[in-house]
Each structure stands twice: as structure tokens, then as C-alpha cells.
PDB file of C-alpha atoms and ligand atoms in Angstrom:
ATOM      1  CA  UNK Z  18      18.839  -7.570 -15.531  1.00  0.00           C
ATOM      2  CA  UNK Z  19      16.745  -9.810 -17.125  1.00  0.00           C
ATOM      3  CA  UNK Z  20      14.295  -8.535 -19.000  1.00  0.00           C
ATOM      4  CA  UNK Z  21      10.567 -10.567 -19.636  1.00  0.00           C
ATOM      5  CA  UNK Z  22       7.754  -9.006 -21.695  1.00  0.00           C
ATOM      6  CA  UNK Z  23       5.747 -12.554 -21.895  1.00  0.00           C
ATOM      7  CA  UNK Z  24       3.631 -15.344 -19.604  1.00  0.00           C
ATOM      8  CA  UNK Z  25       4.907 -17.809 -23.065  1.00  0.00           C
ATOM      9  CA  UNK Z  26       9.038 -16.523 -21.747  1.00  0.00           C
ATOM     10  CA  UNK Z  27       8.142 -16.871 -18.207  1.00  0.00           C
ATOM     11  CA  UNK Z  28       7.687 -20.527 -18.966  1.00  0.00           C
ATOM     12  CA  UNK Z  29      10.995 -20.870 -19.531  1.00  0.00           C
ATOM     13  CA  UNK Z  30      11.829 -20.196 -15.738  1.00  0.00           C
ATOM     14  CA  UNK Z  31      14.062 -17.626 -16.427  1.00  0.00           C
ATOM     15  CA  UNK Z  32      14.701 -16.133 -13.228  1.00  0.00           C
ATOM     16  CA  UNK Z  33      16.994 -17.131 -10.958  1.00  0.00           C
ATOM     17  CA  UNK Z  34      15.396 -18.957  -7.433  1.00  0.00           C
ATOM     18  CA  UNK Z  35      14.673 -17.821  -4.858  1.00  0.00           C
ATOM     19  CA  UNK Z  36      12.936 -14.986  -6.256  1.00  0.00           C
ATOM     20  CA  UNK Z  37      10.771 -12.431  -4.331  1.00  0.00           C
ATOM     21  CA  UNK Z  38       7.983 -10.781  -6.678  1.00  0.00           C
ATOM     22  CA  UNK Z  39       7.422  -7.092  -6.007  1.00  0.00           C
ATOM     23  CA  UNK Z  40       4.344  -5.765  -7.924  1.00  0.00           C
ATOM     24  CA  UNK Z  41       4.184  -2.129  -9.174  1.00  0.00           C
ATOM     25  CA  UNK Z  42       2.419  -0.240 -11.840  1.00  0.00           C
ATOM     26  CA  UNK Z  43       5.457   1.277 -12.621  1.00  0.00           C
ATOM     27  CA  UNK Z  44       6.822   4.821 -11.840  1.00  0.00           C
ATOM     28  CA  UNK Z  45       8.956   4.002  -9.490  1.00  0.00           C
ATOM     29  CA  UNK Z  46      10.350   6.129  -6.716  1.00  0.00           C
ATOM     30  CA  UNK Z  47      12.589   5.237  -3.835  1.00  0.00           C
ATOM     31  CA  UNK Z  48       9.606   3.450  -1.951  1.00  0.00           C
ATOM     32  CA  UNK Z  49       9.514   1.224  -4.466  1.00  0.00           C
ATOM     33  CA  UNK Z  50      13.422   0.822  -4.044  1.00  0.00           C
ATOM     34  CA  UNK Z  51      13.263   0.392  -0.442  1.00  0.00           C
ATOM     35  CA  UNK Z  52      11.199  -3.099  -1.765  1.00  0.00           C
ATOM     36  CA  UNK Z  53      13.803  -4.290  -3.643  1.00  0.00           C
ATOM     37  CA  UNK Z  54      15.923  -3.817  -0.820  1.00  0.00           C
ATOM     38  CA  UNK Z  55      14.531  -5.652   1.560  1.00  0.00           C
ATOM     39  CA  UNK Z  56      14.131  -8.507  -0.751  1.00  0.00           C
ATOM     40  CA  UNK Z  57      17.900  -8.790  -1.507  1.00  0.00           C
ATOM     41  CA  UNK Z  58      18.291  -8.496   2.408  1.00  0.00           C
ATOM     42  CA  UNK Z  59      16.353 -11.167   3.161  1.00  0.00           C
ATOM     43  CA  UNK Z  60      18.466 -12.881   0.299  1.00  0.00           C
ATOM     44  CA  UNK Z  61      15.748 -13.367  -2.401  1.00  0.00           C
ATOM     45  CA  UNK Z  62      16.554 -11.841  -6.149  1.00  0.00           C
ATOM     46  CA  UNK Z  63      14.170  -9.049  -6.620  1.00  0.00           C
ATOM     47  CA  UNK Z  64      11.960  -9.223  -9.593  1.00  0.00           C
ATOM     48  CA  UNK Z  65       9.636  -6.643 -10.202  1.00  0.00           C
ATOM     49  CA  UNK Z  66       6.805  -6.548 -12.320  1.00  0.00           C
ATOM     50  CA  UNK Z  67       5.233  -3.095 -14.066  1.00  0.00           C
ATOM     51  CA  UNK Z  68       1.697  -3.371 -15.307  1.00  0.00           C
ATOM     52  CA  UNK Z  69      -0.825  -0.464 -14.803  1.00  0.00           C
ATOM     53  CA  UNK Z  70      -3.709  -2.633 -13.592  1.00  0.00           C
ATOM     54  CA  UNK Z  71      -7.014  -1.831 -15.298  1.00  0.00           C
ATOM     55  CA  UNK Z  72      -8.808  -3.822 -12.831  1.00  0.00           C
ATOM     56  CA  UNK Z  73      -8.376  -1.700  -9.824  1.00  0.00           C
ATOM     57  CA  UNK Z  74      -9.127   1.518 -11.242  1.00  0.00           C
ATOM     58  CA  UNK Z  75     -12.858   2.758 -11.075  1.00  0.00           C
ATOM     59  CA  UNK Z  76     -14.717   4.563 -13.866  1.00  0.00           C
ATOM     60  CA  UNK Z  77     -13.881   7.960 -12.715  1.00  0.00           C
ATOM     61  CA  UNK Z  78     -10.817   7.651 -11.607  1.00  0.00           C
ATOM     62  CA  UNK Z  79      -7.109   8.127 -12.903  1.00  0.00           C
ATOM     63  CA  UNK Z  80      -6.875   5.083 -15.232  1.00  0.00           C
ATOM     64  CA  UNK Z  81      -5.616   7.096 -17.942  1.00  0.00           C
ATOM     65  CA  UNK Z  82      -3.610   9.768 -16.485  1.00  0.00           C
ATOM     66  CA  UNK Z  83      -1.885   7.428 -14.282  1.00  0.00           C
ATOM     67  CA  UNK Z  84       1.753   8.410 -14.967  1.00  0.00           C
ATOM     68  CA  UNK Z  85       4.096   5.910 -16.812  1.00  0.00           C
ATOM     69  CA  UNK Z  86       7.797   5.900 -17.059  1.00  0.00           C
ATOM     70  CA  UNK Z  87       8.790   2.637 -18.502  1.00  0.00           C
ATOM     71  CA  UNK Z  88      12.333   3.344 -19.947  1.00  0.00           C
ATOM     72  CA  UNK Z  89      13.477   5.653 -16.479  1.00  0.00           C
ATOM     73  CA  UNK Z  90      11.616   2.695 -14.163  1.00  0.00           C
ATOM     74  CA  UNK Z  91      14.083   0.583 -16.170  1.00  0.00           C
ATOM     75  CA  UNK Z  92      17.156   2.450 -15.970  1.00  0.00           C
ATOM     76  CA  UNK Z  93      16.441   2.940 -11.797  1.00  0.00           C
ATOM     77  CA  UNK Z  94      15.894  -0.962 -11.520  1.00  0.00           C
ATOM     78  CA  UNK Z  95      19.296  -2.230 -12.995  1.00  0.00           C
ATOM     79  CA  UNK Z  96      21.363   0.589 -11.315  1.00  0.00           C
ATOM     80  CA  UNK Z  97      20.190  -0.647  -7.998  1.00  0.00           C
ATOM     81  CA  UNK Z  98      20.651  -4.203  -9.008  1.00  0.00           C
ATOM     82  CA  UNK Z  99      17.211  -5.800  -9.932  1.00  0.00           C
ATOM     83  CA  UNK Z 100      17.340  -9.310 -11.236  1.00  0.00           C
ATOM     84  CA  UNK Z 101      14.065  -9.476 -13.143  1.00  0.00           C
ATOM     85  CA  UNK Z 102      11.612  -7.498 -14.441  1.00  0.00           C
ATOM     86  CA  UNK Z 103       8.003  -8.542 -16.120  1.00  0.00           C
ATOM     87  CA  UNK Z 104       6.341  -6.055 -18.005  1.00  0.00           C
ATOM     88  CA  UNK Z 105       3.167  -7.965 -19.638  1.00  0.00           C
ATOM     89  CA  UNK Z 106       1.162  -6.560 -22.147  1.00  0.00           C
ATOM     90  CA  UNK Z 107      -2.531  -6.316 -20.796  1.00  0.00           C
ATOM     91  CA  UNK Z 108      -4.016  -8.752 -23.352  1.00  0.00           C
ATOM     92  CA  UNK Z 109      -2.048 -11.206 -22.136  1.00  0.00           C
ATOM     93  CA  UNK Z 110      -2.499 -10.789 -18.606  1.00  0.00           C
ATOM     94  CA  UNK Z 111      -6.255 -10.924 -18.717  1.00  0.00           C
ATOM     95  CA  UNK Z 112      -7.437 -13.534 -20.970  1.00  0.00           C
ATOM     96  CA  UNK Z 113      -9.184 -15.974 -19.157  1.00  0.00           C
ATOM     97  CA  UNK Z 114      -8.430 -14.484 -15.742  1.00  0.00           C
ATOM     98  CA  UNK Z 115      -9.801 -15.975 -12.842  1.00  0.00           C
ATOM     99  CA  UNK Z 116     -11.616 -12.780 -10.974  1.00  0.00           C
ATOM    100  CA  UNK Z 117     -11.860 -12.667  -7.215  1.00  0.00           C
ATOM    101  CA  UNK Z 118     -13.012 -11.132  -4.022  1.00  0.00           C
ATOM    102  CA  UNK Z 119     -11.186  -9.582  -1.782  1.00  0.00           C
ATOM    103  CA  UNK Z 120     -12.467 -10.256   1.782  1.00  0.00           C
ATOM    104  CA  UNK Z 121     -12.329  -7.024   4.399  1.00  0.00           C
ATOM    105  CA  UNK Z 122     -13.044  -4.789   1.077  1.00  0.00           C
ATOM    106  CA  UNK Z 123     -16.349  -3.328   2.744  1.00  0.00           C
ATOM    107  CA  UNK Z 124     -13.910  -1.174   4.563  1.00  0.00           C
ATOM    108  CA  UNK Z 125     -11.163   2.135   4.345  1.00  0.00           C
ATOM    109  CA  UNK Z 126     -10.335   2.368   0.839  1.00  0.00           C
ATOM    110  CA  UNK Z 127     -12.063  -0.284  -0.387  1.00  0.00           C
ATOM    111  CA  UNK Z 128     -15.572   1.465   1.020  1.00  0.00           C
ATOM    112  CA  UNK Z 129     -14.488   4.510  -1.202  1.00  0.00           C
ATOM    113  CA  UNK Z 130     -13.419   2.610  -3.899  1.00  0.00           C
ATOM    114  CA  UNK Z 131     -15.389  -0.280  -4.782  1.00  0.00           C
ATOM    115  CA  UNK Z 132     -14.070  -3.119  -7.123  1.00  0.00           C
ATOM    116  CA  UNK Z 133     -10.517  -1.762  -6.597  1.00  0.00           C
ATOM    117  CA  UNK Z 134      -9.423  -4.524  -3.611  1.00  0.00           C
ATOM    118  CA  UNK Z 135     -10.841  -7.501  -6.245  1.00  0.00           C
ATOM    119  CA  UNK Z 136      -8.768  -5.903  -9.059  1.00  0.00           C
ATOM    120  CA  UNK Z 137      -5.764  -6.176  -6.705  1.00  0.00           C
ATOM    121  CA  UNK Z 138      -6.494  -9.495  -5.769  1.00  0.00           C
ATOM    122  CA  UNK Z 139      -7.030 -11.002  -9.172  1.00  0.00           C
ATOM    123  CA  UNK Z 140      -4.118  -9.515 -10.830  1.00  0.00           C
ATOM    124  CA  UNK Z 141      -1.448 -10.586  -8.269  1.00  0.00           C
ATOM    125  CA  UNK Z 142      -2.776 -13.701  -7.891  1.00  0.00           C
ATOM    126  CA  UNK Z 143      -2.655 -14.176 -11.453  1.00  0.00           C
ATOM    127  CA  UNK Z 144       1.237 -12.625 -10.782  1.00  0.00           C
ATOM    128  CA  UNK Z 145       1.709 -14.894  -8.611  1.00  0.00           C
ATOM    129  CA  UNK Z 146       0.801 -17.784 -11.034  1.00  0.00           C
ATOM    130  CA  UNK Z 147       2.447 -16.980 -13.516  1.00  0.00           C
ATOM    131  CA  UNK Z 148       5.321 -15.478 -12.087  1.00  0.00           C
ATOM    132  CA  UNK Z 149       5.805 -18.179  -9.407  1.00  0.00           C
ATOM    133  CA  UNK Z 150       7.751 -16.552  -6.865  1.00  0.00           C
ATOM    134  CA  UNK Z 151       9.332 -17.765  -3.381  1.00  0.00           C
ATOM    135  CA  UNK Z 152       8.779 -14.355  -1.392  1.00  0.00           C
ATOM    136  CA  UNK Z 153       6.393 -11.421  -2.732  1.00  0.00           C
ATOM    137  CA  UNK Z 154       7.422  -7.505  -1.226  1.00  0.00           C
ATOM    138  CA  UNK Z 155       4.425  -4.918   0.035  1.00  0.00           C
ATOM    139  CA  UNK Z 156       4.607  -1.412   1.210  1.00  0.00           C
ATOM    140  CA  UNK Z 157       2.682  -1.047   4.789  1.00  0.00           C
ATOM    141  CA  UNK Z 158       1.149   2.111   3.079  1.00  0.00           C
ATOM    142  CA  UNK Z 159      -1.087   0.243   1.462  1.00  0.00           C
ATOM    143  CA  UNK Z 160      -2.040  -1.523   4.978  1.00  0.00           C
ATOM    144  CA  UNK Z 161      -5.604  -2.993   3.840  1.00  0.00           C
ATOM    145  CA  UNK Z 162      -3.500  -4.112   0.242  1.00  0.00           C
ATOM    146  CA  UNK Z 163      -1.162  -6.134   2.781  1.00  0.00           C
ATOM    147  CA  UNK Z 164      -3.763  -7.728   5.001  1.00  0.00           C
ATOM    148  CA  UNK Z 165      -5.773  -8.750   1.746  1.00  0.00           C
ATOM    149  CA  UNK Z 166      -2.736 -10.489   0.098  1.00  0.00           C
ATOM    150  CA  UNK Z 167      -2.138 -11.886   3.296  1.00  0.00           C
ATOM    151  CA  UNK Z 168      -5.433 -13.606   3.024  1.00  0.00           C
ATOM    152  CA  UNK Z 169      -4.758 -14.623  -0.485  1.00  0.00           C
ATOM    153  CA  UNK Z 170      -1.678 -16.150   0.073  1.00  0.00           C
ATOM    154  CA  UNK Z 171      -3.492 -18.363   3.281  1.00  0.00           C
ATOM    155  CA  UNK Z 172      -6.014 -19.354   1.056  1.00  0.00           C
ATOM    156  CA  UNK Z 173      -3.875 -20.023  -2.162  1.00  0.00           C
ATOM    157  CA  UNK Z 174      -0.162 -19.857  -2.246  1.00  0.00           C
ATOM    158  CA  UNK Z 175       0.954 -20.888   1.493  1.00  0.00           C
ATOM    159  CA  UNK Z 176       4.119 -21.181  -0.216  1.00  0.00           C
ATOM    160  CA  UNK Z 177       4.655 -18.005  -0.607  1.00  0.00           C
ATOM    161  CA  UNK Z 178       6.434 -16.071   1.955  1.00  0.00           C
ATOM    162  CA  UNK Z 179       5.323 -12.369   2.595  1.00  0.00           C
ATOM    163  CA  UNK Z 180       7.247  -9.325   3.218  1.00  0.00           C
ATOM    164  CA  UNK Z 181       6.398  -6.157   4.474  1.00  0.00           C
ATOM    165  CA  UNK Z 182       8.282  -2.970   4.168  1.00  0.00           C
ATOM    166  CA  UNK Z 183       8.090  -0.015   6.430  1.00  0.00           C
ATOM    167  CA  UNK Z 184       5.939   3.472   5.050  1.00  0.00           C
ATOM    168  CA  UNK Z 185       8.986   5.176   3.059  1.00  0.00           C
ATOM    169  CA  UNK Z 186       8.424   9.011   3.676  1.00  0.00           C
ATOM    170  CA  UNK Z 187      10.223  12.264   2.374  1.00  0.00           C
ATOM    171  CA  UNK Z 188      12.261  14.465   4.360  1.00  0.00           C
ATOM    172  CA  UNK Z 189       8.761  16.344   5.811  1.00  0.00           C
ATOM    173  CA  UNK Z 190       6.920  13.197   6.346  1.00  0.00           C
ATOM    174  CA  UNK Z 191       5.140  12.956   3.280  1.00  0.00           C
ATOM    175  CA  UNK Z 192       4.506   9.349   2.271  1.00  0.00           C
ATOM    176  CA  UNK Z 193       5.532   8.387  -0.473  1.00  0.00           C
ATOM    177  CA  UNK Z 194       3.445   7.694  -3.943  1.00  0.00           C
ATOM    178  CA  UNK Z 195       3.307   7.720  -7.382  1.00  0.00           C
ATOM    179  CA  UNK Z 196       0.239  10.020  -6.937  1.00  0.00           C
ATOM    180  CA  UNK Z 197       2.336  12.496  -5.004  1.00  0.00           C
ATOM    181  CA  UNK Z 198       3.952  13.285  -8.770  1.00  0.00           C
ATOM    182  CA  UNK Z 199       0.611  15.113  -9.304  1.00  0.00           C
ATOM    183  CA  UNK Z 200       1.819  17.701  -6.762  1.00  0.00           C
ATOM    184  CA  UNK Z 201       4.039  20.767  -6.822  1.00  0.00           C
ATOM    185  CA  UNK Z 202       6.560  21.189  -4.175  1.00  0.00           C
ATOM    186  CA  UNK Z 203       4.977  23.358  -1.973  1.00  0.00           C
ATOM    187  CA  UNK Z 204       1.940  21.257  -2.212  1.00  0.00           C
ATOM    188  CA  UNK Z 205       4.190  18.134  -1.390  1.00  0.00           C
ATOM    189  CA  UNK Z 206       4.996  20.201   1.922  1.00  0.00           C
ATOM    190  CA  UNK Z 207       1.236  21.230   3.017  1.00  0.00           C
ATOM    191  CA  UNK Z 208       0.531  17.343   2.288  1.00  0.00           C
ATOM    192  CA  UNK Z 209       3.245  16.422   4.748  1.00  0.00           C
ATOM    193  CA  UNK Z 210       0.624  17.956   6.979  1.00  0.00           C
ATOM    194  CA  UNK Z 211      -0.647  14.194   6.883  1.00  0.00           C
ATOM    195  CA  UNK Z 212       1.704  12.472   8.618  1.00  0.00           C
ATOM    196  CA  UNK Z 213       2.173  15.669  11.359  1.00  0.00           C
ATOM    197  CA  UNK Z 214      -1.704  15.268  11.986  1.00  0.00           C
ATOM    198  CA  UNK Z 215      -1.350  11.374  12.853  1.00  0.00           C
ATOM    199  CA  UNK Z 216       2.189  11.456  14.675  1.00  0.00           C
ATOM    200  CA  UNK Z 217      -0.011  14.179  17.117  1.00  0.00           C
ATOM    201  CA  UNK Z 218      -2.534  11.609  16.862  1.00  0.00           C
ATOM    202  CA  UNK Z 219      -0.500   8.686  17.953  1.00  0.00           C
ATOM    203  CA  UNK Z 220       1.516  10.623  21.280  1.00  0.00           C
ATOM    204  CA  UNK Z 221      -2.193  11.958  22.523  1.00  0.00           C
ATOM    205  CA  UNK Z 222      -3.755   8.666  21.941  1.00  0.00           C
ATOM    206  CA  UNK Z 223      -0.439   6.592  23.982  1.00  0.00           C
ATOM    207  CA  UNK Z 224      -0.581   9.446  26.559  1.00  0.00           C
ATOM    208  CA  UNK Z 225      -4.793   8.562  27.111  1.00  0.00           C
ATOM    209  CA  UNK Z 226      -4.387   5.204  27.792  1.00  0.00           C
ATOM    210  CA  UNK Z 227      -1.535   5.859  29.853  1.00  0.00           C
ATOM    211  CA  UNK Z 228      -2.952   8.458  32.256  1.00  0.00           C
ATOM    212  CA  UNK Z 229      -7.177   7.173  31.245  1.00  0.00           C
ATOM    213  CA  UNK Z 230      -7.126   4.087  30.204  1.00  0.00           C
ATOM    214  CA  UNK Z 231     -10.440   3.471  31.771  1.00  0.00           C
ATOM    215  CA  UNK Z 232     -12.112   6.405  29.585  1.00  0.00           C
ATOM    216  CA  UNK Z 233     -10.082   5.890  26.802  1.00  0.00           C
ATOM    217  CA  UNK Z 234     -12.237   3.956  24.672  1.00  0.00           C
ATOM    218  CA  UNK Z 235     -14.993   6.627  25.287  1.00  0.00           C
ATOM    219  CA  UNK Z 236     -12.640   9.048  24.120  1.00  0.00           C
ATOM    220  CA  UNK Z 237     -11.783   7.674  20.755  1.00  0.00           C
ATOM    221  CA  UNK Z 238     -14.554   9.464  19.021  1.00  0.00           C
ATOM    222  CA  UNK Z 239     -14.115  13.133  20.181  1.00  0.00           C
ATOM    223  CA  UNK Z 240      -9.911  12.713  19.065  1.00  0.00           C
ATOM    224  CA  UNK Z 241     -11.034  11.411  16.125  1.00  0.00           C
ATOM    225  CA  UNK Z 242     -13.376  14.221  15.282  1.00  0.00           C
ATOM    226  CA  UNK Z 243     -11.208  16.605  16.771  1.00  0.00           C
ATOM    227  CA  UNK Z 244      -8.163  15.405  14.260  1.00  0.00           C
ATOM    228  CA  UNK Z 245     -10.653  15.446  11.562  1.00  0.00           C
ATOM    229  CA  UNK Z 246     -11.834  18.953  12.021  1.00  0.00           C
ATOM    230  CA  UNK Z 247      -8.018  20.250  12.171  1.00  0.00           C
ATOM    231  CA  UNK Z 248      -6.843  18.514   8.916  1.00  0.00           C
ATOM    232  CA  UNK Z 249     -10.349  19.655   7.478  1.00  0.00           C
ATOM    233  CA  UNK Z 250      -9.298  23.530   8.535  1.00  0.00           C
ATOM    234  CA  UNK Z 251      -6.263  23.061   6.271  1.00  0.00           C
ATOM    235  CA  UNK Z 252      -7.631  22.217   3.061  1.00  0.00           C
ATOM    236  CA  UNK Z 253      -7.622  19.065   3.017  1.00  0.00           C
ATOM    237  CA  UNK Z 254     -11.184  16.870   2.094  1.00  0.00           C
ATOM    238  CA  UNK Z 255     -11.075  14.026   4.521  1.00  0.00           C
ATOM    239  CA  UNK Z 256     -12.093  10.587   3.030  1.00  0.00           C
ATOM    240  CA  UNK Z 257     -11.555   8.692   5.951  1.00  0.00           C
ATOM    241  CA  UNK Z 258      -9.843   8.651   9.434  1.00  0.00           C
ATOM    242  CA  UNK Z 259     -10.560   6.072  11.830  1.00  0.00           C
ATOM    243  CA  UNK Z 260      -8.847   4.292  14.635  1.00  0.00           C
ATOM    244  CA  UNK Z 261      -8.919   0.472  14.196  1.00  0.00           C
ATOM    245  CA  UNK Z 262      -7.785  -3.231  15.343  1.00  0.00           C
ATOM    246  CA  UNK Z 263      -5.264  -3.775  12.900  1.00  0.00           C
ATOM    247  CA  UNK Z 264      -5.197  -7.500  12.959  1.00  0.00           C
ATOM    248  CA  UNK Z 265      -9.152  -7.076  11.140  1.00  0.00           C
ATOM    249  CA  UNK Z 266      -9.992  -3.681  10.634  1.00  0.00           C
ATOM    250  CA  UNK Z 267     -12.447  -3.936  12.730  1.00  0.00           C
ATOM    251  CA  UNK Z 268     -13.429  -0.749  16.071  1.00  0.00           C
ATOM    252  CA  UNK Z 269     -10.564  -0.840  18.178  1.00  0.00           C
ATOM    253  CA  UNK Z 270     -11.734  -2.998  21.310  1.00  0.00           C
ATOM    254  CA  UNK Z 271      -8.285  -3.251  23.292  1.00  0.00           C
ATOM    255  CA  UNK Z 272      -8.358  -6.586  22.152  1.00  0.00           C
ATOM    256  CA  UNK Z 273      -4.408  -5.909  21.832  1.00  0.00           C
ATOM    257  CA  UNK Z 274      -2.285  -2.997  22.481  1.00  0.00           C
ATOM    258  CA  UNK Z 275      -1.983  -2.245  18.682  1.00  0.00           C
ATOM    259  CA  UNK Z 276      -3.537   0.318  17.168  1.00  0.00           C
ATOM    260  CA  UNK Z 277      -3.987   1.281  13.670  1.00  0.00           C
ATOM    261  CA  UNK Z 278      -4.631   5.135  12.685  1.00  0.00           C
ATOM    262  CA  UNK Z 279      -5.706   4.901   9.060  1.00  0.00           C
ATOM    263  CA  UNK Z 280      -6.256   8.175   6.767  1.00  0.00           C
ATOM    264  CA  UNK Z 281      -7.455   8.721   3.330  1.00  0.00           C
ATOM    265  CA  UNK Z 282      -7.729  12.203   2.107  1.00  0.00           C
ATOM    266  CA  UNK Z 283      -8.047  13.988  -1.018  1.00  0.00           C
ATOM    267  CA  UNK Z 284      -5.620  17.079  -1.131  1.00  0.00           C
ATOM    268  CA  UNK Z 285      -5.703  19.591  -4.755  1.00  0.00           C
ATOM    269  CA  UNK Z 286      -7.744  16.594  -6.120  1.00  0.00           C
ATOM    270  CA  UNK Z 287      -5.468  14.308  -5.352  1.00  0.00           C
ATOM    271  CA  UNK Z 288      -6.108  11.033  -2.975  1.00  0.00           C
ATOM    272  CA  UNK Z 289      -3.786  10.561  -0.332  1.00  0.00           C
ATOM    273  CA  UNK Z 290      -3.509   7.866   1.638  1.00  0.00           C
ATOM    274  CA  UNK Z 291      -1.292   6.934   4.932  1.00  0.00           C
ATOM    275  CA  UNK Z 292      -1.460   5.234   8.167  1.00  0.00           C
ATOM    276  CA  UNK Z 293       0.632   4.611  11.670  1.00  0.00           C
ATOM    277  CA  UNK Z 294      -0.008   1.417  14.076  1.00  0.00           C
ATOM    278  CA  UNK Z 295       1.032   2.535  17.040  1.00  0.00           C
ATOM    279  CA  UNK Z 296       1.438   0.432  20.387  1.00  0.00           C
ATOM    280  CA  UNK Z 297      -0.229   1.959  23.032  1.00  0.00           C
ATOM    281  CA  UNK Z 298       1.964  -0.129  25.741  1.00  0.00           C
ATOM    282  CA  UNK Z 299       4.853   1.552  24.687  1.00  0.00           C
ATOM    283  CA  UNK Z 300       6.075   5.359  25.547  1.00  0.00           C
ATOM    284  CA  UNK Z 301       7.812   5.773  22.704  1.00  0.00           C
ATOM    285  CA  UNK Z 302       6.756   7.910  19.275  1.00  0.00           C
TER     286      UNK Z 302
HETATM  287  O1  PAF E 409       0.190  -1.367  -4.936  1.00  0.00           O
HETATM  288  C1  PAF E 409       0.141  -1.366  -6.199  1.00  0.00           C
HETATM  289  O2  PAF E 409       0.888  -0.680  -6.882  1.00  0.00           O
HETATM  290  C2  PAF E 409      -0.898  -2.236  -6.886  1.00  0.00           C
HETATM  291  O3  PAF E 409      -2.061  -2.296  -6.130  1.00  0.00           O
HETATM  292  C3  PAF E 409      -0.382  -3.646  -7.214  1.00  0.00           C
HETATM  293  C4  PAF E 409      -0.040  -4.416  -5.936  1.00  0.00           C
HETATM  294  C5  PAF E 409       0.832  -3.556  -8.102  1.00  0.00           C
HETATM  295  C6  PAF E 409      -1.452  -4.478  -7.939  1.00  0.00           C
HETATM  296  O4  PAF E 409      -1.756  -3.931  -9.183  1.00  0.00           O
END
């Protein structure tokens, strides 16, 4: 596994083409590993980079306690068969950085969190400068994170080819994170809660338009409050749950059969976040 701690190294093209870039700030878990999988299907050599990005974080938020694992996120790269990893030091990375926008960041997470989309945005497209890749690897948990780089690499690397990877969950549903490490195991299990509220969700929503489908956009507002209240009743603080046109994140219109169900929700402090698109033609879960 080649190993590259500088943009000065990276000059040297020392990774072997094509390359697909997967981004992580570090602490890996098998999500992440499902990303490096998908890349070595679709025959690129996975190269991942770790850099806690400053950027994204906001002033109250987990900057500091975000948990780091560099030597075991090493180890758990080369035994499932990374070919690169870049692990810059922050200086580095943003001197002279060109800072962007993010476009669609006046909604979901980046409503709650503002700044974080355009610290996304500018450090993988500085990544993806410097790094150069062929393909680039992103989770579908972070759906708004995918549609944004998707923008980015329209507007500035059309070279780039994207790949998405399916939600990776546990064996209760829980999707995975690196911010689920901040839970205990029986708190991993009440979260799983999460993905049970939008799976009921997604059959009652498939069933409405199948049996309504002339009421069901007047409906969408009493299911959503209706989910809201029952994952409120169980502890959990709900940030945001909203039914959307997953092509812009706009109110679903019908304009297509997809759906997305988007959640954010903070659970013992901690923010979760997870999301279905469903297909309302289809019968199945
Ligand atoms: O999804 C993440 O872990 C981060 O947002 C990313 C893409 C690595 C950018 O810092």
C-alpha cells in the first residue's frame, strides 16, 4: 500500500491509474470498506484519503472530539487491499485554498449546519486537484454530500467519474457512522429505531399512492407529522424529516416516481443522519 503524507509526493504520480479517490476523515468502519469495494469492482485502484476537515465543522460542533484512528484505519486499509492512501497534514492542504459554495446548501443538513456543504466542497475539490483521480467513491448516506459533488464535478472535473455506494447498515438497521462510535450498544439498538421508522414510512407511503394516489399528495404532511411525533415519543430530538424530489431536493411534486425520505436526528446528543428513496411505482420494500 502506498503510503503519501504530501501534495510535493503526489507530484510524483505515484499511484497507479486508474485510480478512484474515496475521501474520509478517517475512522474507518466497514461502510467505508464497502467504498473501496466497489471501486476495485468497477476496476479502479482504491485510494483513500484521511484528513479530518476543519472546514466543515461549525463552532460548536465536534471538531475536536471527532475520533481518530490513524494507525488501525491503516492496518484495515492494506488488509483489504487498498492501493493508496493520502494523509495530508492540514497546513498543507489549506494554503491558498480556493473556497467555494455549495449550491442546494439552503436545505436538510446544510439548513442545520451552515458552512459545512462549502467546507465539503472546497476540500474535495482541492482532493480532487491534487489527487487527480479517474473515479471518486460516495456513501448515499450522505445523499445531499452526493448530489453536491455531483454538481462539482459538472461544473469542474467532467472527467471524473462518480460512484455511489449503497447506505451500509448493521445487523438492526442502524446506518452506519463514525458518529455511531459515540454510542453504547444498547443505544446503537434504540438508534436502529431510525431506519424501522422510515422502512414503515416507505411501505405506507407506496401503499397511498397505490390505493390514493389522487389524495396522496394531500396526505404527505399528516404521515410526515405523524412519523415525526412517533420517533419524537422515543427519545429521539428530530432535526429534520421531510419527503422530497430527490433529483433537487426540492417538495415532492410527482414529477417522478422517486421519492426521497430524508432524516436528521439527534439521539443521546448525538446527530444522526439517514435516508431511503423509495419508488413509489414499485410494490416492493
Ligand atoms: O463524508 C465525509 O467523510 C466528508 O464530508 C468528506 C467527503 C471526506 C469531506 O471532508
Amino acid at each position: 500500500m502506498i503510503i503519501v503524507k504530501s501534495i510535493e509526493q503526489l507530484s510524483h504520480n505515484p499511484f497507479k491509474p486508474p485510480f478512484a479517490l474515496i475521501p474520509t476523515m478517517g475512522n474507518l468502519h466497514s461502510g467505508h470498506i464497502n467504498l473501496l469495494r466497489l471501486a476495485i469492482n468497477k476496476n479502479f485502484n482504491p485510494v483513500v484519503s484521511i484528513f479530518v476537515n476543519p472546514l466543515q465543522f461549525g463552532p460548536n460542533e465536534d471538531l475536536k472530539s471527532y475520533p481518530r484512528s490513524l494507525e488501525r484505519d491503516l492496518d484495515v486499509l492494506k488488509e483489504n487491499n487498498c492501493h493508496g492512501v493520502f494523509i495530508p497534514e492540514q497546513e498543507e492542504i489549506l494554503k491558498n485554498i480556493e473556497n467555494l459554495n455549495a449550491p442546494i446548501s439552503d436545505k436538510l443538513c446544510g439548513k442545520s449546519r451552515p458552512g459545512h456543504f462549502d467546507g465539503v466542497v472546497t476540500i474535495v475539490n482541492r482532493l480532487f486537484e491534487v489527487i487527480k483521480p479517474e473515479a471518486c467513491v460516495f456513501g448515499a448516506k450522505d445523499f445531499q454530500q452526493q448530489l453536491i459533488i455531483k454538481h462539482l464535478i459538472k461544473e469542474k472535473h467532467r472527467h471524473i467519474k462518480f460512484l455511489s455506494a449503497p447506505t451500509q447498515r448493521d445487523e438492526n438497521g442502524l446506518a452506519l457512522s463514525s458518529r455511531n462510535n459515540y454510542l453504547n450498544e444498547s443505544e446503537k439498538i434504540e438508534a436502529s429505531l431510525i431506519f424501522k421508522f422510515l422502512s414503515g414510512m416507505s411501505s405506507e407511503l407506496k401503499l397511498l399512492s397505490r390505493v390514493n394516489q389522487k389524495n396522496f399528495l394531500s396526505e404527505l404532511k399528516s404521515i410526515q407529522e405523524k412519523y415525526q411525533r412517533k420517533i419524537e415519543e422515543k427519545g429521539f430530538e428530530v432535526d429534520y424529516l421531510e419527503l422530497l424530489d430527490p433529483a433537487t431536493l426540492e417538495r415532492f411534486e410527482y414529477n417522478s416516481n422517486k421519492m426521497l425520505i430524508a432524516i436528521a436526528v439527534f439521539f443521546k446528543e448525538v446527530r444522526l443522519i439517514d435516508n431511503l428513496v423509495i419508488d413509489l411505482a414499485s410494490s416492493s420494500q
